[in-house]
mmCIF file of C-alpha atoms and ligand atoms in Angstrom:
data_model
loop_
_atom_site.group_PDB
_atom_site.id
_atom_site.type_symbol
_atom_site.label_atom_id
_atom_site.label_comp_id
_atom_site.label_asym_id
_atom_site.label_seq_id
_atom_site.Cartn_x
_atom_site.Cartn_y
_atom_site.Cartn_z
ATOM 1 C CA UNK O 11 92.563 61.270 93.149
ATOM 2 C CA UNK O 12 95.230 60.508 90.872
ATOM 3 C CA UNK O 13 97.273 62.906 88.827
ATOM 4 C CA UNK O 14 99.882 61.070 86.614
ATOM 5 C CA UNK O 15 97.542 61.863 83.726
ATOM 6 C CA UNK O 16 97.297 65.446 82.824
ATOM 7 C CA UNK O 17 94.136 65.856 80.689
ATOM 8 C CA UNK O 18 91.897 63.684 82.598
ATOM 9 C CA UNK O 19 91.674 62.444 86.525
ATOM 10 C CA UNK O 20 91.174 59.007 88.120
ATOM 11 C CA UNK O 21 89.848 57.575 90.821
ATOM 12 C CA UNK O 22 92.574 55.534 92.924
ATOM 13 C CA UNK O 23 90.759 52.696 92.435
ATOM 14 C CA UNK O 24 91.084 52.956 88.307
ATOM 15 C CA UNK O 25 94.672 54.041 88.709
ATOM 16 C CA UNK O 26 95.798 51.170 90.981
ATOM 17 C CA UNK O 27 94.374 48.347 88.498
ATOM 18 C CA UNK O 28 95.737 50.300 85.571
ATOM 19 C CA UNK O 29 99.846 50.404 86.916
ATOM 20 C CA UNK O 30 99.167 46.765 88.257
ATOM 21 C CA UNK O 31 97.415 45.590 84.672
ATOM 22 C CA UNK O 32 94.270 44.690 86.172
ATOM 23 C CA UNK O 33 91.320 44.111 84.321
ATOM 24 C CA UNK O 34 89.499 47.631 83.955
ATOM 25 C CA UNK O 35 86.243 48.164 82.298
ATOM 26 C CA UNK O 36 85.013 51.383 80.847
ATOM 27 C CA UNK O 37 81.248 52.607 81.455
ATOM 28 C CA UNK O 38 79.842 55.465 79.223
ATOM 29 C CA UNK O 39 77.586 58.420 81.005
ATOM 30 C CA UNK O 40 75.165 59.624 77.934
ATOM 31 C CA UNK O 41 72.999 56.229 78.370
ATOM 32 C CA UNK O 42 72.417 57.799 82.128
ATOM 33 C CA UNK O 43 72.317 61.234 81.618
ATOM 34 C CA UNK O 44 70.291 60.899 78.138
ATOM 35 C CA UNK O 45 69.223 57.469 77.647
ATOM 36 C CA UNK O 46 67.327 56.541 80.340
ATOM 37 C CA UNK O 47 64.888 58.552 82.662
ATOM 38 C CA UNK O 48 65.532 59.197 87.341
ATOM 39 C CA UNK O 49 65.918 57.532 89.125
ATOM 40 C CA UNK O 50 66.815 54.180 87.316
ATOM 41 C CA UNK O 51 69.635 55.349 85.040
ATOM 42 C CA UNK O 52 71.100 55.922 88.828
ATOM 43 C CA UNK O 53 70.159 52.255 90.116
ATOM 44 C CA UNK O 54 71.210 51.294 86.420
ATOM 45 C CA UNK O 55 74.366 52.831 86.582
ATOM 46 C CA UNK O 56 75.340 51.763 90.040
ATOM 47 C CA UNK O 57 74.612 48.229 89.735
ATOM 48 C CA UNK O 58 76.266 47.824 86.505
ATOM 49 C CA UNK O 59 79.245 48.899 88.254
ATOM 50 C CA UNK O 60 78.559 46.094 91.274
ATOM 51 C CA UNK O 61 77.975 43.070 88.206
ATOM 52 C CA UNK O 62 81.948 44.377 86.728
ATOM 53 C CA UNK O 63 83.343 43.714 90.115
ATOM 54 C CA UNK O 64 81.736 40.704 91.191
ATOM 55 C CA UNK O 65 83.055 39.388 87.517
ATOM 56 C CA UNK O 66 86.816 40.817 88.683
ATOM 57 C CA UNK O 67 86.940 43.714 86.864
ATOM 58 C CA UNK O 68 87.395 47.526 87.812
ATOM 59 C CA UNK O 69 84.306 49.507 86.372
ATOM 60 C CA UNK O 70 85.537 53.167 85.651
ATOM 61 C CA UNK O 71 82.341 55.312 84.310
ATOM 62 C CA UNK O 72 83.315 58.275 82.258
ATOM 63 C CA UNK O 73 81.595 61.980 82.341
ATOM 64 C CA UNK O 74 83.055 65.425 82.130
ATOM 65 C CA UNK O 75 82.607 66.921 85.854
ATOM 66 C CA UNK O 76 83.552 70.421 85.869
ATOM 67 C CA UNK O 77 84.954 70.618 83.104
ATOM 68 C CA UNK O 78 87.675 67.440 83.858
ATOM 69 C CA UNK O 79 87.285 64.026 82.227
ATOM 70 C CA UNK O 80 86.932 61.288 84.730
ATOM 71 C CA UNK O 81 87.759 58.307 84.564
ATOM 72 C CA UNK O 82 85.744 56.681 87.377
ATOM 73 C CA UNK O 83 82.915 57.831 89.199
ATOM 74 C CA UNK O 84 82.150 58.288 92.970
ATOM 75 C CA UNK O 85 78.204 57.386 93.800
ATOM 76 C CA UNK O 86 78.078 61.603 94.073
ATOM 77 C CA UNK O 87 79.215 62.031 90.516
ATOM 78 C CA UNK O 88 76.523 59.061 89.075
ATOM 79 C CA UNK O 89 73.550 60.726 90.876
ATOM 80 C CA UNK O 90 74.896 63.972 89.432
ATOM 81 C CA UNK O 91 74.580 62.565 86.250
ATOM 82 C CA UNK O 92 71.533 61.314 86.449
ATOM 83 C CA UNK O 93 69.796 64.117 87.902
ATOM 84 C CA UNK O 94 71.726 67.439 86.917
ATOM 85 C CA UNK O 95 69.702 69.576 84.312
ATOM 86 C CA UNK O 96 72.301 70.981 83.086
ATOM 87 C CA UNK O 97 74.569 67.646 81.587
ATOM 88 C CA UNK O 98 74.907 68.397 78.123
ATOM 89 C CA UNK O 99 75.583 65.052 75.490
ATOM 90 C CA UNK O 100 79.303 65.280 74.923
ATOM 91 C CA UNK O 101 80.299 63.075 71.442
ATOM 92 C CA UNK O 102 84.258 63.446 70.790
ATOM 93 C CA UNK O 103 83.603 67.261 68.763
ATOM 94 C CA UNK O 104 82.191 68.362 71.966
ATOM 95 C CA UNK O 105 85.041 67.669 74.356
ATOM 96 C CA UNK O 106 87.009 70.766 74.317
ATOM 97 C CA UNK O 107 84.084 73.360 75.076
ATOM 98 C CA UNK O 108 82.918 71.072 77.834
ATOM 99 C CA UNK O 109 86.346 71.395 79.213
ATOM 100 C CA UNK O 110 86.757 75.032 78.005
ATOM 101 C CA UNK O 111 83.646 76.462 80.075
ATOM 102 C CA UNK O 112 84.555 73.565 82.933
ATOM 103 C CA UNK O 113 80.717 72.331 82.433
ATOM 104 C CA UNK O 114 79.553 68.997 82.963
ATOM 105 C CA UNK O 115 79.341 66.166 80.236
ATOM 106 C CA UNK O 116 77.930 62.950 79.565
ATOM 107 C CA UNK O 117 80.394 61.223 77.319
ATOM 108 C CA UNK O 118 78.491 59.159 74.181
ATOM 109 C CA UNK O 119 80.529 55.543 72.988
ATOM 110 C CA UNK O 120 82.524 57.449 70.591
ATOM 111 C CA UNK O 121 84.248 60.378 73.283
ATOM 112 C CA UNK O 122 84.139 57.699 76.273
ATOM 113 C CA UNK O 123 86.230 55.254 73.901
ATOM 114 C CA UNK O 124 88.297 58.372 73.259
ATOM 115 C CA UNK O 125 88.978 58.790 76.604
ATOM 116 C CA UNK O 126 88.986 55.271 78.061
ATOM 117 C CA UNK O 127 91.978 54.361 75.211
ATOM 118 C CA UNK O 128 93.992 57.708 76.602
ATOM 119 C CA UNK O 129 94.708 55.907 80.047
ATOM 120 C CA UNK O 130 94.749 52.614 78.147
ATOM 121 C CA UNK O 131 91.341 51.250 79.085
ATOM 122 C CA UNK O 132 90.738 48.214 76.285
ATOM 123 C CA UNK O 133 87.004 47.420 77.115
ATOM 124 C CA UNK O 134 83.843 49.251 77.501
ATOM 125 C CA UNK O 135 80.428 47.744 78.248
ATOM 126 C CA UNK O 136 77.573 49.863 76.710
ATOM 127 C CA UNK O 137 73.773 49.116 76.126
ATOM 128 C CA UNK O 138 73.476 50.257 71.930
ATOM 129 C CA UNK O 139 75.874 52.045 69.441
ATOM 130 C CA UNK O 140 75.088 54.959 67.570
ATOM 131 C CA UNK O 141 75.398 53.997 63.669
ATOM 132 C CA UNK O 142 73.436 55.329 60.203
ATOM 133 C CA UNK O 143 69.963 56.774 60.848
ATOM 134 C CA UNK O 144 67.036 55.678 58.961
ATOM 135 C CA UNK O 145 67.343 58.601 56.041
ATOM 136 C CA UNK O 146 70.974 59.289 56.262
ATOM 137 C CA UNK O 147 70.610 59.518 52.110
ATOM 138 C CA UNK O 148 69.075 63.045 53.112
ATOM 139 C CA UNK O 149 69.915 64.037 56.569
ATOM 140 C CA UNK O 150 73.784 62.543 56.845
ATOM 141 C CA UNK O 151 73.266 61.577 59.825
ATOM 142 C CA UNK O 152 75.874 59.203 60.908
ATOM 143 C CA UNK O 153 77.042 58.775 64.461
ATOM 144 C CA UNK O 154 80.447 59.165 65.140
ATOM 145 C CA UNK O 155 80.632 56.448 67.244
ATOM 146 C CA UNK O 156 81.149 54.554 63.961
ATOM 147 C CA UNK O 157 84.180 57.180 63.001
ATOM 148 C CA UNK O 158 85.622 56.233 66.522
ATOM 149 C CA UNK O 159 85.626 52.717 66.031
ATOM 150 C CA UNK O 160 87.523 53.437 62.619
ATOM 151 C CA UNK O 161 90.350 54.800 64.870
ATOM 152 C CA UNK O 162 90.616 53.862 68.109
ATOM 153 C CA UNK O 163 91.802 50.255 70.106
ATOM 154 C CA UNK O 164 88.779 49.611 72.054
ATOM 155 C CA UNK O 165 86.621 46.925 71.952
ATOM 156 C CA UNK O 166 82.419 47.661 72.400
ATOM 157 C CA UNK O 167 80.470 45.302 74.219
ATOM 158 C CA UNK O 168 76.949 45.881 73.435
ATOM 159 C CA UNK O 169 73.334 44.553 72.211
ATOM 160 C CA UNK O 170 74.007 45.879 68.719
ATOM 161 C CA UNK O 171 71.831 48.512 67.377
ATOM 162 C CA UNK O 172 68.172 49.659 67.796
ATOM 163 C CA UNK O 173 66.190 49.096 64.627
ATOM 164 C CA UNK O 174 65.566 53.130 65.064
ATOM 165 C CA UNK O 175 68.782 53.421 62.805
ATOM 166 C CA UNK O 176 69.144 51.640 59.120
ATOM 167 C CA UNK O 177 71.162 48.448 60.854
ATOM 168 C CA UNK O 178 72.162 46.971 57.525
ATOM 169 C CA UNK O 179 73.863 50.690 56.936
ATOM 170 C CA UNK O 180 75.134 50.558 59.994
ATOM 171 C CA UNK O 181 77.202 47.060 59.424
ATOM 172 C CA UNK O 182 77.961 48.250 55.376
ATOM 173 C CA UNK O 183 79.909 51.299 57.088
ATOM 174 C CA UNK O 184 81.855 49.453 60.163
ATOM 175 C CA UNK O 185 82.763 46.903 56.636
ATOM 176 C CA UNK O 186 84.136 49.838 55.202
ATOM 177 C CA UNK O 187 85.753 51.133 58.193
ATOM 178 C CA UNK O 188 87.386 47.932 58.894
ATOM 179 C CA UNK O 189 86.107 47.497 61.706
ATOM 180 C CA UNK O 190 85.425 43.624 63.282
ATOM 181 C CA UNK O 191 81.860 42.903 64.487
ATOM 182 C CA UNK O 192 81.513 40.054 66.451
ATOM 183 C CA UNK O 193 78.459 38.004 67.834
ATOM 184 C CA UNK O 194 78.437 36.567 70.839
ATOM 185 C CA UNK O 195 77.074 33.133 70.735
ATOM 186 C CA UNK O 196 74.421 33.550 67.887
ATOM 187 C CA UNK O 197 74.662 33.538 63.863
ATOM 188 C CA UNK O 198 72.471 36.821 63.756
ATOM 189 C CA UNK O 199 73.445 40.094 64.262
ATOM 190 C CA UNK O 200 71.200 41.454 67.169
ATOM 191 C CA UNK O 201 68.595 44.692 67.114
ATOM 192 C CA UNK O 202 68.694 45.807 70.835
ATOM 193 C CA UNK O 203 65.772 44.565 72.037
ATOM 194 C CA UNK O 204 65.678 41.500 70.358
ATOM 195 C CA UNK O 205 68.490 38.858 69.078
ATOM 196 C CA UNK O 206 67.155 39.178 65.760
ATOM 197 C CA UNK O 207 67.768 41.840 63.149
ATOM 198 C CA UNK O 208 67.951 39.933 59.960
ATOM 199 C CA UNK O 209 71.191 40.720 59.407
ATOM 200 C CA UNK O 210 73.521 37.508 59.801
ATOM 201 C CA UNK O 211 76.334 37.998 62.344
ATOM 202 C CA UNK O 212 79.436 39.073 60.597
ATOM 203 C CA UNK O 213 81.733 36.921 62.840
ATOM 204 C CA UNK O 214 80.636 34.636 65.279
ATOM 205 C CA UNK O 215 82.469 33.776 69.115
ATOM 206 C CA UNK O 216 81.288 32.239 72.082
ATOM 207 C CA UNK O 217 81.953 32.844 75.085
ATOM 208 C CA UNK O 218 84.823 35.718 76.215
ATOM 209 C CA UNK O 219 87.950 33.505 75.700
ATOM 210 C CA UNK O 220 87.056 33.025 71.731
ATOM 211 C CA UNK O 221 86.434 37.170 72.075
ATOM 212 C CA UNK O 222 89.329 37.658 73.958
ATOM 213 C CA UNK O 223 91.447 35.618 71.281
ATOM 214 C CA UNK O 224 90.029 37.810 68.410
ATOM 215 C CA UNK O 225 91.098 41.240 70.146
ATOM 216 C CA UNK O 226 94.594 39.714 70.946
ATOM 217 C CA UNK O 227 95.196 38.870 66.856
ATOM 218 C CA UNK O 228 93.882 42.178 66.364
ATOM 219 C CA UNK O 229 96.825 44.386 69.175
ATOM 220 C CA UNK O 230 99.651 41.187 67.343
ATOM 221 C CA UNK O 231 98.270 42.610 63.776
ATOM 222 C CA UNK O 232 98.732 46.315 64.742
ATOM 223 C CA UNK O 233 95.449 46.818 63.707
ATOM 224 C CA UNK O 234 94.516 50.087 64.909
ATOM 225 C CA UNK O 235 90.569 50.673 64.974
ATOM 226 C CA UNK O 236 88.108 49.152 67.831
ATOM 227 C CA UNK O 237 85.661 46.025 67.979
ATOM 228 C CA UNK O 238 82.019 45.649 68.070
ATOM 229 C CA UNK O 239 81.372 42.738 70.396
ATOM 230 C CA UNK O 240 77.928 42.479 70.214
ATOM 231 C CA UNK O 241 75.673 40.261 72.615
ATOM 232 C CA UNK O 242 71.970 39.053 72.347
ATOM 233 C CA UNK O 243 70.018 40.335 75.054
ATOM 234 C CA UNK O 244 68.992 37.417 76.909
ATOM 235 C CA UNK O 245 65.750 35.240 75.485
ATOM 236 C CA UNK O 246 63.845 35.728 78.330
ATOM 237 C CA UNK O 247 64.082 39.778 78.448
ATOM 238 C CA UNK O 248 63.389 40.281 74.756
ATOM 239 C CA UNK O 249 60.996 42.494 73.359
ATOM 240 C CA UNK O 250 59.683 40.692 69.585
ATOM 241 C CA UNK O 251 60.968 42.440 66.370
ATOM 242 C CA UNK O 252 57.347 43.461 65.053
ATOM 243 C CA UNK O 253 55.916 44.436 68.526
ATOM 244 C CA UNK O 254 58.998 46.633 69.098
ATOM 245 C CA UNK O 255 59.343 47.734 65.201
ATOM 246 C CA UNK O 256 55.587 49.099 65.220
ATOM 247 C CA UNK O 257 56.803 51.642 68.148
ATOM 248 C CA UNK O 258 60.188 52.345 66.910
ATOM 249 C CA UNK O 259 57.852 53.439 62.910
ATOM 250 C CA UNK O 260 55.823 55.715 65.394
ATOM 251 C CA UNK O 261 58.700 57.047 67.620
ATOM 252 C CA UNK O 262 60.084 58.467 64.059
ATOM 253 C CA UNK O 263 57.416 59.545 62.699
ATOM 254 C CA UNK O 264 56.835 61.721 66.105
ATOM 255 C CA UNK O 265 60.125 63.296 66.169
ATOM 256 C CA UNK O 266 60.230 63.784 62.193
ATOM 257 C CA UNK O 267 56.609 65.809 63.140
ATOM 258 C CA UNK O 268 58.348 67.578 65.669
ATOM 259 C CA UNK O 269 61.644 69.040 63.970
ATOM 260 C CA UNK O 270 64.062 66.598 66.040
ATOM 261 C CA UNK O 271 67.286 66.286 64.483
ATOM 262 C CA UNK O 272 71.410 66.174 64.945
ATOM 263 C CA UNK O 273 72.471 64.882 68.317
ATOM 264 C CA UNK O 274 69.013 65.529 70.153
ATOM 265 C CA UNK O 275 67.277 62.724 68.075
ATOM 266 C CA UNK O 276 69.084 59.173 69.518
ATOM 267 C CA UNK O 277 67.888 60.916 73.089
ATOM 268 C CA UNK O 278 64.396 61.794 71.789
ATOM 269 C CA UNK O 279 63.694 58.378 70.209
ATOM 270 C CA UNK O 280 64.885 56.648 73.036
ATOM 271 C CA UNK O 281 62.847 58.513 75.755
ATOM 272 C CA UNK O 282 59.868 58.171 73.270
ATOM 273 C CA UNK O 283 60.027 54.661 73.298
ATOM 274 C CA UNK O 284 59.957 54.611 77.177
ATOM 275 C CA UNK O 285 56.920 55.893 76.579
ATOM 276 C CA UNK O 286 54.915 54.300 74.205
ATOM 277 C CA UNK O 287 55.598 51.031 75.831
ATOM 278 C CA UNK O 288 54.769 52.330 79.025
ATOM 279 C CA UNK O 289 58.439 51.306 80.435
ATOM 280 C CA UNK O 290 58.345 47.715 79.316
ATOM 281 C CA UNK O 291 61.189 48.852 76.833
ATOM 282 C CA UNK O 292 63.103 50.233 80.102
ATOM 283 C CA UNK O 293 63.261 47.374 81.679
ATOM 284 C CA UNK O 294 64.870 45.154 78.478
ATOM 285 C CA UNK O 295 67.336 47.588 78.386
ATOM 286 C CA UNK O 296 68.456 47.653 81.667
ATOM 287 C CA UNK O 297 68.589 43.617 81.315
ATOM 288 C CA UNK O 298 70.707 43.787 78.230
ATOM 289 C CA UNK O 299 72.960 46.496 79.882
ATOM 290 C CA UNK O 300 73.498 43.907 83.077
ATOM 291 C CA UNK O 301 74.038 40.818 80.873
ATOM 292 C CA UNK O 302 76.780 43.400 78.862
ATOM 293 C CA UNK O 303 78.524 44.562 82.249
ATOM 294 C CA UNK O 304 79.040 40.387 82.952
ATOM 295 C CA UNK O 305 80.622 39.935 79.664
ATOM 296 C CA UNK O 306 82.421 42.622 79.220
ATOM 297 C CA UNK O 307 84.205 41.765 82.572
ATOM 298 C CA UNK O 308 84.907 38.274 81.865
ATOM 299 C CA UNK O 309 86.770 39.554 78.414
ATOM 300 C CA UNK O 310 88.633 42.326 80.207
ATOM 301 C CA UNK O 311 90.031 39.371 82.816
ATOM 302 C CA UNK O 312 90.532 37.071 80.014
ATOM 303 C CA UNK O 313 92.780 39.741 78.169
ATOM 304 C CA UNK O 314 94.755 40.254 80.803
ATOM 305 C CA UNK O 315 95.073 36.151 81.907
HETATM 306 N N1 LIG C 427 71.870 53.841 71.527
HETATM 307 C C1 LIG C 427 71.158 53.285 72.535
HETATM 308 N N2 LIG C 427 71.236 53.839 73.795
HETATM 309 C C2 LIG C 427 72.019 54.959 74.026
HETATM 310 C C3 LIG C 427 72.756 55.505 72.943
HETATM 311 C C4 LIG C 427 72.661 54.917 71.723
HETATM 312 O O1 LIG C 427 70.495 52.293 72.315
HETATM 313 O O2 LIG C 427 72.045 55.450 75.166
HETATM 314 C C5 LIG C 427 73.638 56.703 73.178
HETATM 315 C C6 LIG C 427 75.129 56.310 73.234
HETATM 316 O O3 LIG C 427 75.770 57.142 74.169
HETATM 317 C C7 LIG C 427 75.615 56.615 71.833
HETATM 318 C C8 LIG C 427 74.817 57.857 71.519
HETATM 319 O O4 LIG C 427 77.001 56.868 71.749
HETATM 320 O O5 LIG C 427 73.529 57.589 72.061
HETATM 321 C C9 LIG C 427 74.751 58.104 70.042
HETATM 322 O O6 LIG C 427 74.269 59.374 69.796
HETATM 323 P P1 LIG C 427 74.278 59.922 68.284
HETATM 324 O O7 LIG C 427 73.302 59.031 67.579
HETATM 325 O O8 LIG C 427 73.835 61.348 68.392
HETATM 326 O O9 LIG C 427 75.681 59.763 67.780
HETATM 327 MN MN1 LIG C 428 73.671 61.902 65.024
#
């Protein structure tokens, strides 16, 4: 272990490619801990971490283990993870009374950006981002993943967001935020499980060079906020907008019968959609999460080429 950060600890391996300005990809722990079910968050996890090295990057999955941010993971600390009862959701507000009461965490895309941009991480592959629920007129609820892309330098690969938020709010508030959202090699913003949304892409690249280019004009700019790099999951693992929609209306309309709300609904919707499509969903979004882990290495190398 390494201690020439204070606040957090790395593995060698993340602290070596970080002093020699390798390319270093961050991995967030609530999609393992909260977003998928055991054992395949663990396989998930694990392998995502094999596809950023054989694309030459160093993966470094975040989590709060005893009450210390990490910054890499030993193959201990991802089955912990994924099997603990006791791994509470830990968004950025969270952080110090994980590390008060030296608990564990599972760090969402808004506290493992925090945390990644801290030891100067600049990428981080996820599956979704948070955004505006469906009803944030009444409920406010707003993830602050978006408030962390307002303010901090790190660029999101992911599939976009699940239609189980209001997606065009979602893109109206990273607008307002300033925040760039770019597509990876389609004019449509995508919904998760499938490329389409509806919503065109805001800014179009293809391929991680053209990405790569965008978050470099960004750094020369001084821009300070993040980047939504969003990528299609691939055709042949989609799930259809209307076959997926019809189980997203339902997965609401069970948690809204149940009471769900604040940071337990993303993590109720998203187990009851395991469900009600008997894994099928599962499975896309471990595909999506694999084709992420690929790009997001081949923009972390390009950065630093
Ligand atoms: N969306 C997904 N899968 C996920 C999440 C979001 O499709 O696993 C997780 C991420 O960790 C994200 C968090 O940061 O849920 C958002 O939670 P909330 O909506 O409570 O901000
Ligand atoms: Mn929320």
């Amino acid at each position: 272990m390494n201690d020439s950060y204070p606040t957090v600890v790395l593995t060698d391996e993340v602290a070596d490619a970080l002093a020699e300005r390798r390319p270093v990809v961050a991995l967030e722990s609530t999609i393992i801990s909260h977003g998928m079910p055991y054992p395949d968050n663990v396989a998930m996890a694990t392998e995502v971490e094999g596809i950023v090295r054989a694309h030459g990057a160093v993966p470094a999955t975040i989590a709060v283990l005893d009450g210390k941010p990490r910054i890499g993971l030993s193959p201990e600390g991802l089955e912990l993870l994924g099997s603990h009862p006791d791994v509470s959701k830990v968004s950025v507000r969270d952080l110090p009374y994980v590390v008060a009461r030296g608990a564990h965490g599972a760090t969402t895309v808004a506290s493992t950006m925090r945390l990644a941009s801290m030891v100067g991480i600049q990428v981080f592959v996820t599956g979704g981002l948070g955004g505006v629920h469906r009803g944030a007129q009444q409920s406010f609820d707003i993830s602050a993943d978006l408030n962390e892309l307002a303010r901090t330098p790190v660029v999101v690969v992911c599939a976009g967001v699940k239609s189980i938020l209001d997606i065009g709010l979602t893109l109206e508030t990273l607008e307002t935020f300033g925040v760039p959202v770019l597509v990876e090699g389609s004019d449509e913003f995508p919904s998760f499980y499938s490329r389409s949304s509806g919503f065109a892409a805001p800014m179009r690249v293809d391929g991680p060079a053209e990405a790569a280019a965008v978050v470099r004009a960004h750094t020369v700019l001084g821009l300070t906020g993040g980047i939504v790099l969003a990528h299609p999951i691939p055709v042949e693992d989609e799930i259809p907008a209307d076959e997926i929609g019809a189980v997203i209306t339902r997965a609401l309309a069970d948690m809204d019968a149940l009471g769900i709300t604040g940071k337990d609904a993303t993590p109720y919707l998203l187990g009851r959609i395991v469900e009600l499509t008997g894994g099928a969903s599962l499975t896309a979004n471990i595909a999506l999460v694999r084709a992420n882990a690929r790009l997001g290495a081949e923009v972390a190398v390009s950065l630093v080429s």
